[in-house]
Short mmCIF file of C-alpha atoms in Angstrom, two decimals:
data_model
loop_
_atom_site.label_atom_id
_atom_site.label_comp_id
_atom_site.label_asym_id
_atom_site.label_seq_id
_atom_site.Cartn_x
_atom_site.Cartn_y
_atom_site.Cartn_z
CA MET A 1252 97.99 91.46 154.16
CA LYS A 1253 100.14 93.41 156.46
CA LYS A 1254 99.07 97.03 156.85
CA SER A 1255 102.40 98.39 155.48
CA GLU A 1256 101.85 96.19 152.43
CA LYS A 1257 98.41 97.42 151.75
CA GLU A 1258 99.33 100.96 152.29
CA LEU A 1259 102.17 100.30 149.76
CA TRP A 1260 99.90 98.85 147.18
CA GLU A 1261 97.16 101.48 147.62
CA LEU A 1262 100.06 104.11 146.94
CA ARG A 1263 101.26 102.31 143.84
CA VAL A 1264 97.74 102.09 142.51
CA ALA A 1265 97.03 105.67 143.22
CA ASN A 1266 100.27 106.65 141.42
CA ALA A 1267 99.48 104.64 138.44
CA GLN A 1268 95.84 106.13 138.31
CA ARG A 1269 97.45 109.56 138.34
CA ASN A 1270 99.46 108.67 135.32
CA VAL A 1271 96.63 106.78 133.28
CA ILE A 1272 94.31 109.93 134.19
CA ASN A 1273 96.96 112.02 132.39
CA ARG A 1274 96.96 109.56 129.53
CA ARG A 1275 93.23 109.48 129.14
CA ARG A 1276 92.94 113.18 129.19
CA PHE A 1277 95.62 113.73 126.28
CA HIS A 1278 94.50 110.46 124.51
CA SER A 1279 91.10 112.05 123.48
CA MET A 1280 93.33 114.86 121.76
CA ALA A 1281 94.67 112.05 119.41
CA GLY A 1282 91.31 111.24 118.19
CA GLY A 1283 91.10 113.41 115.23
CA LEU A 1284 93.12 111.43 112.58
CA VAL A 1285 93.95 114.43 110.35
CA ALA A 1286 96.04 113.86 107.29
CA LEU A 1287 99.16 115.80 107.72
CA SER A 1288 100.28 117.62 104.66
CA LEU A 1289 104.04 117.31 103.88
CA GLY A 1290 104.05 119.68 101.07
CA GLY A 1291 105.50 122.56 102.78
CA LEU A 1292 108.39 120.85 104.06
CA GLY A 1293 111.89 121.39 102.76
CA SER A 1294 114.28 118.44 101.43
CA ALA A 1295 116.76 118.61 104.37
CA TRP A 1296 115.41 115.69 106.01
CA ALA A 1297 114.06 113.75 102.90
CA SER A 1298 116.54 110.87 103.17
CA GLY A 1299 115.64 110.05 106.62
CA GLU A 1300 119.26 109.66 107.30
CA ALA A 1301 120.36 113.24 108.39
CA SER A 1302 124.07 113.60 109.08
CA VAL A 1303 124.41 115.40 112.50
CA LYS A 1304 127.69 115.31 114.65
CA GLN A 1305 127.07 113.08 117.53
CA LEU A 1306 127.89 113.67 121.11
CA THR A 1307 128.25 110.99 123.77
CA SER A 1308 127.16 112.93 126.71
CA GLY A 1309 124.62 115.64 127.73
CA THR A 1310 120.79 115.83 127.92
CA ILE A 1311 118.29 114.25 125.69
CA THR A 1312 114.61 115.11 125.27
CA LEU A 1313 111.74 112.41 125.32
CA GLY A 1314 108.45 113.74 124.09
CA GLY A 1315 105.23 112.08 124.81
CA TRP A 1316 102.54 111.62 127.65
CA PRO A 1317 103.24 113.63 130.84
CA ASP A 1318 105.17 111.50 133.35
CA TRP A 1319 104.93 108.30 131.10
CA ILE A 1320 107.97 106.81 132.67
CA GLY A 1321 109.09 104.63 135.68
CA LYS A 1322 109.59 106.92 138.80
CA ASP A 1323 113.01 105.71 139.22
CA ASN A 1324 114.04 105.30 135.51
CA ILE A 1325 115.57 108.76 135.12
CA PRO A 1326 117.11 109.25 138.65
CA ASP A 1327 118.75 105.89 138.17
CA PHE A 1328 120.00 106.65 134.70
CA ARG A 1329 121.56 109.88 136.00
CA LYS A 1330 123.28 107.89 138.66
CA ALA A 1331 124.57 105.31 136.15
CA TYR A 1332 125.71 107.85 133.74
CA PRO A 1333 126.53 111.20 135.52
CA ASP A 1334 127.56 112.93 132.21
CA ALA A 1335 124.03 112.20 130.63
CA ASP A 1336 120.40 113.21 131.51
CA VAL A 1337 116.77 112.93 130.21
CA ARG A 1338 114.26 115.61 130.09
CA LEU A 1339 110.59 114.81 129.42
CA ALA A 1340 108.66 117.11 127.20
CA SER A 1341 104.94 116.87 127.44
CA ILE A 1342 103.39 116.74 124.08
CA PRO A 1343 99.84 115.70 124.03
CA GLY A 1344 98.23 113.49 121.43
CA GLU A 1345 99.67 111.68 118.51
CA GLU A 1346 98.71 114.28 116.08
CA ASP A 1347 100.41 116.99 118.22
CA ARG A 1348 103.74 114.89 118.15
CA ILE A 1349 103.62 114.42 114.40
CA ALA A 1350 102.96 118.16 113.82
CA LYS A 1351 105.61 119.10 116.33
CA LEU A 1352 108.29 117.05 114.34
CA ALA A 1353 106.91 118.42 111.11
CA THR A 1354 107.50 121.95 112.16
CA ASP A 1355 110.60 121.64 114.39
CA PRO A 1356 112.31 118.42 113.74
CA ALA A 1357 114.95 119.01 116.33
CA ALA A 1358 112.51 119.40 119.09
CA VAL A 1359 113.02 116.12 120.62
CA ASP A 1360 115.74 113.37 120.40
CA ILE A 1361 112.95 110.50 121.14
CA MET A 1362 109.24 110.64 120.46
CA LEU A 1363 106.66 108.27 122.14
CA LEU A 1364 104.40 106.97 119.47
CA VAL A 1365 102.02 104.10 118.75
CA GLU A 1366 104.10 101.89 116.23
CA ASN A 1367 101.98 102.38 113.27
CA ASP A 1368 102.58 106.01 113.23
CA VAL A 1369 106.40 105.64 112.88
CA GLN A 1370 105.61 105.60 109.17
CA ARG A 1371 104.78 109.20 109.39
CA LEU A 1372 108.26 109.88 110.81
CA ILE A 1373 109.70 108.05 107.92
CA ASP A 1374 107.57 110.06 105.55
CA LEU A 1375 108.64 113.32 107.34
CA GLY A 1376 112.50 111.98 106.88
CA VAL A 1377 113.07 112.33 110.64
CA SER A 1378 113.15 108.83 111.75
CA ALA A 1379 116.42 107.17 112.83
CA PRO A 1380 117.24 103.58 112.61
CA VAL A 1381 118.01 101.92 116.01
CA ASP A 1382 121.55 100.90 116.62
CA LEU A 1383 120.69 97.55 118.19
CA GLY A 1384 124.42 96.76 118.63
CA ALA A 1385 124.43 99.63 121.25
CA VAL A 1386 121.16 98.44 122.70
CA PRO A 1387 121.66 94.62 123.73
CA ASN A 1388 119.12 94.68 126.46
CA TYR A 1389 116.36 95.23 123.82
CA ALA A 1390 116.70 91.47 123.50
CA ASN A 1391 114.81 91.27 126.89
CA ILE A 1392 111.55 92.32 125.23
CA ASP A 1393 109.53 89.38 124.33
CA GLU A 1394 109.58 88.68 120.51
CA ALA A 1395 105.70 88.77 120.22
CA PHE A 1396 106.22 92.59 120.75
CA LYS A 1397 108.89 93.10 118.37
CA VAL A 1398 106.65 93.70 115.15
CA GLY A 1399 106.46 96.18 112.33
CA TYR A 1400 108.95 99.11 112.83
CA ALA A 1401 109.83 97.63 116.16
CA ALA A 1402 110.78 94.23 114.78
CA ALA A 1403 114.42 93.12 115.67
CA SER A 1404 115.69 93.38 112.10
CA GLN A 1405 116.38 97.31 111.19
CA PRO A 1406 114.02 98.66 113.75
CA ARG A 1407 112.99 102.29 113.48
CA CYS A 1408 111.67 102.17 117.24
CA VAL A 1409 111.83 100.14 120.41
CA THR A 1410 108.68 98.68 122.04
CA THR A 1411 108.16 99.91 125.61
CA ASP A 1412 104.60 98.73 126.48
CA TYR A 1413 101.26 97.71 124.84
CA GLY A 1414 97.69 97.80 125.21
CA LYS A 1415 94.52 96.08 124.31
CA THR A 1416 91.04 97.49 123.58
CA GLY A 1417 88.16 95.55 124.90
CA PHE A 1418 85.39 96.45 127.34
CA GLY A 1419 84.60 96.28 130.93
CA TYR A 1420 81.00 95.51 132.43
CA ARG A 1421 79.22 95.42 135.85
CA ARG A 1422 78.35 91.99 136.67
CA ASP A 1423 75.88 92.93 139.23
CA ILE A 1424 74.01 95.14 136.48
CA VAL A 1425 74.57 93.10 133.29
CA LYS A 1426 73.11 89.60 133.94
CA GLU A 1427 74.41 88.30 130.81
CA ASP A 1428 77.89 86.58 130.29
CA LEU A 1429 79.51 88.79 127.69
CA LYS A 1430 82.30 87.32 125.70
CA SER A 1431 82.57 89.27 122.41
CA TRP A 1432 81.71 92.62 120.96
CA ALA A 1433 78.95 90.78 119.19
CA ASP A 1434 77.48 90.14 122.54
CA VAL A 1435 77.63 94.08 123.28
CA TRP A 1436 75.45 94.65 120.22
CA LYS A 1437 73.11 91.82 121.25
CA VAL A 1438 72.36 93.37 124.65
CA ALA A 1439 72.72 97.05 123.58
CA GLU A 1440 69.03 97.72 123.47
CA LYS A 1441 68.39 96.32 127.04
CA TYR A 1442 71.25 98.42 128.48
CA LYS A 1443 70.39 101.58 126.48
CA GLY A 1444 72.01 104.86 128.01
CA LYS A 1445 74.25 102.88 130.07
CA ILE A 1446 76.91 102.06 127.22
CA THR A 1447 80.06 104.12 126.53
CA PHE A 1448 82.36 103.85 123.77
CA LEU A 1449 85.78 105.85 123.44
CA ASN A 1450 85.68 108.84 121.53
CA GLN A 1451 88.58 107.87 119.21
CA PRO A 1452 87.94 106.82 115.66
CA GLN A 1453 90.77 104.32 115.43
CA PHE A 1454 89.17 102.21 118.25
CA VAL A 1455 85.55 102.84 117.23
CA ILE A 1456 85.79 102.03 113.55
CA GLY A 1457 88.26 99.36 114.43
CA THR A 1458 85.60 97.86 116.58
CA GLY A 1459 83.17 98.05 113.82
CA LEU A 1460 85.72 96.25 111.51
CA ILE A 1461 86.15 93.40 114.00
CA VAL A 1462 82.54 92.86 114.54
CA ASN A 1463 82.08 92.47 110.68
CA GLY A 1464 85.00 90.16 110.70
CA ASP A 1465 87.43 92.47 108.75
CA SER A 1466 90.92 93.78 109.23
CA ILE A 1467 91.26 96.57 111.45
CA SER A 1468 93.68 98.09 108.84
CA SER A 1469 91.17 98.17 106.05
CA THR A 1470 91.44 101.17 103.57
CA ASP A 1471 88.83 99.78 101.38
CA GLY A 1472 86.06 102.29 101.22
CA SER A 1473 83.13 99.97 101.20
CA THR A 1474 84.72 97.81 104.00
CA VAL A 1475 85.33 100.97 106.24
CA ARG A 1476 81.73 102.27 105.47
CA ARG A 1477 80.22 98.94 106.65
CA ALA A 1478 82.30 99.23 109.86
CA ALA A 1479 80.85 102.82 110.45
CA ASP A 1480 77.24 101.35 109.71
CA LYS A 1481 77.72 98.99 112.53
CA ILE A 1482 78.77 101.87 114.74
CA ILE A 1483 75.74 103.89 113.68
CA GLU A 1484 73.57 100.82 114.47
CA ILE A 1485 74.57 100.70 118.11
CA LYS A 1486 74.85 104.43 118.53
CA PRO A 1487 71.16 104.99 119.59
CA TYR A 1488 71.65 102.73 122.67
CA LEU A 1489 75.11 104.62 123.77
CA LYS A 1490 75.20 107.02 126.60
CA ARG A 1491 77.92 108.93 124.95
CA PHE A 1492 81.47 108.62 123.36
CA VAL A 1493 83.77 109.47 126.19
CA ASP A 1494 87.31 111.24 126.32
CA THR A 1495 88.26 111.32 129.85
CA ASP A 1496 87.58 109.41 133.09
CA ILE A 1497 86.86 106.36 130.88
CA SER A 1498 86.04 103.94 133.50
CA ARG A 1499 84.50 106.29 136.11
CA GLY A 1500 81.01 105.32 135.12
CA LEU A 1501 81.75 101.68 135.50
CA VAL A 1502 83.07 102.43 139.31
CA ASP A 1503 80.09 104.36 140.24
CA GLY A 1504 77.49 102.33 138.52
CA SER A 1505 76.03 104.97 136.08
CA VAL A 1506 77.45 102.85 133.19
CA ALA A 1507 76.88 99.09 132.61
CA ILE A 1508 79.26 98.46 129.58
CA ALA A 1509 82.46 100.52 128.77
CA MET A 1510 84.72 100.25 125.80
CA SER A 1511 88.20 100.84 127.43
CA TRP A 1512 91.89 99.68 127.61
CA ASP A 1513 92.97 96.89 129.64
CA TYR A 1514 95.31 98.89 132.06
CA ASP A 1515 92.33 101.28 132.59
CA ILE A 1516 89.75 98.52 133.55
CA TYR A 1517 92.52 96.72 135.75
CA LEU A 1518 92.74 99.86 137.73
CA ALA A 1519 88.96 100.37 138.11
CA GLN A 1520 88.67 96.91 139.44
CA GLN A 1521 90.94 97.96 142.31
CA GLU A 1522 87.97 100.44 143.15
CA ASN A 1523 84.99 98.16 142.26
CA GLU A 1524 85.22 94.18 142.35
CA ASN A 1525 82.15 93.94 140.27
CA ILE A 1526 83.88 95.14 137.09
CA VAL A 1527 84.66 92.50 134.77
CA TRP A 1528 87.14 92.86 131.98
CA VAL A 1529 86.36 91.12 128.51
CA ALA A 1530 89.22 90.49 125.76
CA PRO A 1531 86.69 89.97 123.03
CA GLU A 1532 86.55 86.40 121.48
CA ASP A 1533 85.98 88.09 118.18
CA GLY A 1534 89.11 90.16 117.98
CA ILE A 1535 91.08 92.76 120.09
CA TYR A 1536 92.24 96.02 118.75
CA GLY A 1537 95.88 96.49 120.13
CA TYR A 1538 98.57 98.93 120.13
CA LEU A 1539 102.20 99.04 120.70
CA ASP A 1540 103.66 102.05 122.51
CA VAL A 1541 107.13 102.58 121.01
CA TRP A 1542 110.04 105.05 121.55
CA ALA A 1543 111.12 106.47 118.05
CA PRO A 1544 114.54 108.08 117.81
CA VAL A 1545 114.93 111.13 115.65
CA ASN A 1546 117.61 111.41 113.35
CA THR A 1547 118.09 115.26 114.05
CA SER A 1548 119.38 114.34 117.37
CA GLU A 1549 122.99 115.37 118.28
CA ARG A 1550 123.11 112.79 121.07
CA LEU A 1551 121.86 109.44 119.45
CA PRO A 1552 124.70 107.64 121.56
CA VAL A 1553 123.17 108.92 124.72
CA VAL A 1554 119.82 107.80 123.45
CA TRP A 1555 121.19 104.16 122.83
CA LYS A 1556 122.41 104.30 126.45
CA PHE A 1557 119.14 105.26 127.83
CA PHE A 1558 117.29 102.51 125.87
CA ASP A 1559 119.81 99.85 126.90
CA PHE A 1560 119.40 100.94 130.51
CA PHE A 1561 115.71 101.19 130.40
CA PHE A 1562 115.59 97.49 128.98
CA GLN A 1563 117.16 96.02 132.10
CA PRO A 1564 114.61 93.90 133.84
CA ARG A 1565 114.66 95.88 137.02
CA GLN A 1566 114.27 99.27 135.35
CA TYR A 1567 111.61 97.93 133.01
CA GLY A 1568 109.78 96.55 136.21
CA ASN A 1569 109.88 100.06 137.79
CA PHE A 1570 108.17 101.42 134.78
CA VAL A 1571 105.23 98.72 134.88
CA ASN A 1572 104.79 99.05 138.69
CA THR A 1573 104.63 102.97 138.20
CA LEU A 1574 102.13 103.20 135.51
CA GLY A 1575 100.24 99.90 135.89
CA THR A 1576 100.54 99.18 132.19
CA ALA A 1577 100.99 95.76 130.58
CA SER A 1578 104.44 94.33 130.43
CA CYS A 1579 106.26 93.14 127.21
CA MET A 1580 109.21 91.41 129.10
CA GLU A 1581 108.77 88.24 130.82
CA ALA A 1582 112.28 88.54 132.27
CA SER A 1583 110.96 91.62 134.48
CA LYS A 1584 108.31 89.59 136.07
CA PRO A 1585 110.50 89.19 139.34
CA PHE A 1586 110.49 93.09 139.71
CA ILE A 1587 106.86 93.52 139.01
CA ASP A 1588 104.24 93.76 141.72
CA LYS A 1589 102.71 90.32 142.09
CA ARG A 1590 99.24 91.38 141.46
CA MET A 1591 100.23 93.02 138.16
CA ALA A 1592 102.49 90.14 137.26
CA ASN A 1593 99.75 87.79 137.88
CA SER A 1594 96.93 89.77 136.40
CA GLU A 1595 95.22 87.92 133.36
CA ILE A 1596 94.12 91.42 132.30
CA LEU A 1597 97.58 92.84 131.96
CA ASN A 1598 99.45 89.57 131.18
CA PRO A 1599 96.92 87.31 129.52
CA PRO A 1600 97.46 83.76 128.25
CA LYS A 1601 98.96 83.13 124.74
CA GLU A 1602 95.54 82.05 123.20
CA VAL A 1603 94.25 85.79 124.15
CA LEU A 1604 97.44 87.39 122.63
CA LYS A 1605 96.52 85.42 119.47
CA ARG A 1606 93.32 87.32 119.12
CA VAL A 1607 95.25 90.85 119.22
CA GLN A 1608 95.68 92.67 116.06
CA TYR A 1609 97.85 95.50 115.55
CA PRO A 1610 97.12 98.42 113.02
CA LYS A 1611 99.36 99.16 110.07
CA PRO A 1612 99.76 102.53 108.60
CA LEU A 1613 96.58 103.67 106.76
CA GLY A 1614 98.43 106.10 104.25
CA GLU A 1615 95.83 107.58 101.86
CA GLY A 1616 93.20 105.31 103.34
CA GLN A 1617 93.30 107.78 106.33
CA ARG A 1618 91.04 110.13 104.47
CA ILE A 1619 88.36 107.22 104.17
CA TRP A 1620 88.47 106.80 107.96
CA ASP A 1621 88.09 110.66 108.48
CA ARG A 1622 85.28 110.74 106.32
CA GLU A 1623 83.26 107.69 108.25
CA TRP A 1624 84.19 109.10 111.45
CA LEU A 1625 82.43 112.43 110.63
CA ARG A 1626 79.52 110.46 109.39
CA ILE A 1627 79.30 108.51 112.52
CA GLN A 1628 79.23 111.74 114.60
CA ALA A 1629 76.69 113.19 112.55
CA ALA A 1630 74.39 110.25 112.69
#
């Protein structure tokens, strides 16, 4: 590799790691899955179809992780549409975003969420349907990632990227060939004190459900309790549940096995080649990041312009290159760094994608998950 290419790659990795660190740091704040009371809300947004006079120019606000955007996306959008602009609003954590819209429905025009949380915007009455006629480039997103509220029929959001929760391990420390979550349970005692799990109930309880062969969206009390029991079974062998610097222990060798996300392990591998990523054979907890338009916006036409601009393959490729995230658009591959585009971690074969489960809204079942998470923490 030529020196200039190497320097460019290292700069890209460093930039992606900075954005991932920001997301890791705030991801931990989303861990408390607290049921949001809607009783104090007025009925102004109850229909979900608020009537607001629409403007075709001006600045729209996108709420979400800090800097979770391609480095050129907004500058290029400004050049293409001089009468329009996008402002980023840092709103850490899923719960913070939902709470923000509950108390200030006009705070943003677009909110970055995970797909299954869009139901909560609908419940609040602030969700706007996407005008696909004004966003033809959404067709560039692969059909496999148009599910739930991001489906091509009457979507309430658009998919931007996705992630998979699996685990990484150090092959120079762990001698076994780990392929599944069940394998982690089998070797847990041997590697006691060198295993970390995420400090987020959706991924932890979801993993317990996967190991038991159950749906990651279960709201059955006994089923979720069995999943929590599975986590309590392995808990004595864990080093800790981690909030930040998820893969740092893998890099420095203080951790042998770590539950984490695909993009996180991919970037950690750039620092230590002994790190192995595992997309568990017994099931993968997946999530879709989406942009959900808010019906209080006065500039939904600008929102559609921005969506359509973003879903051009070149712009989408810039987004992936900047963040080091997994691509949902095959058409953008020519514009994505070859290492990322050819990575089986970020872009796995179809047989791996078939194992990915995406969570559904828990509704009242959220209380069951909250209760079991408290029991795990107390065990």
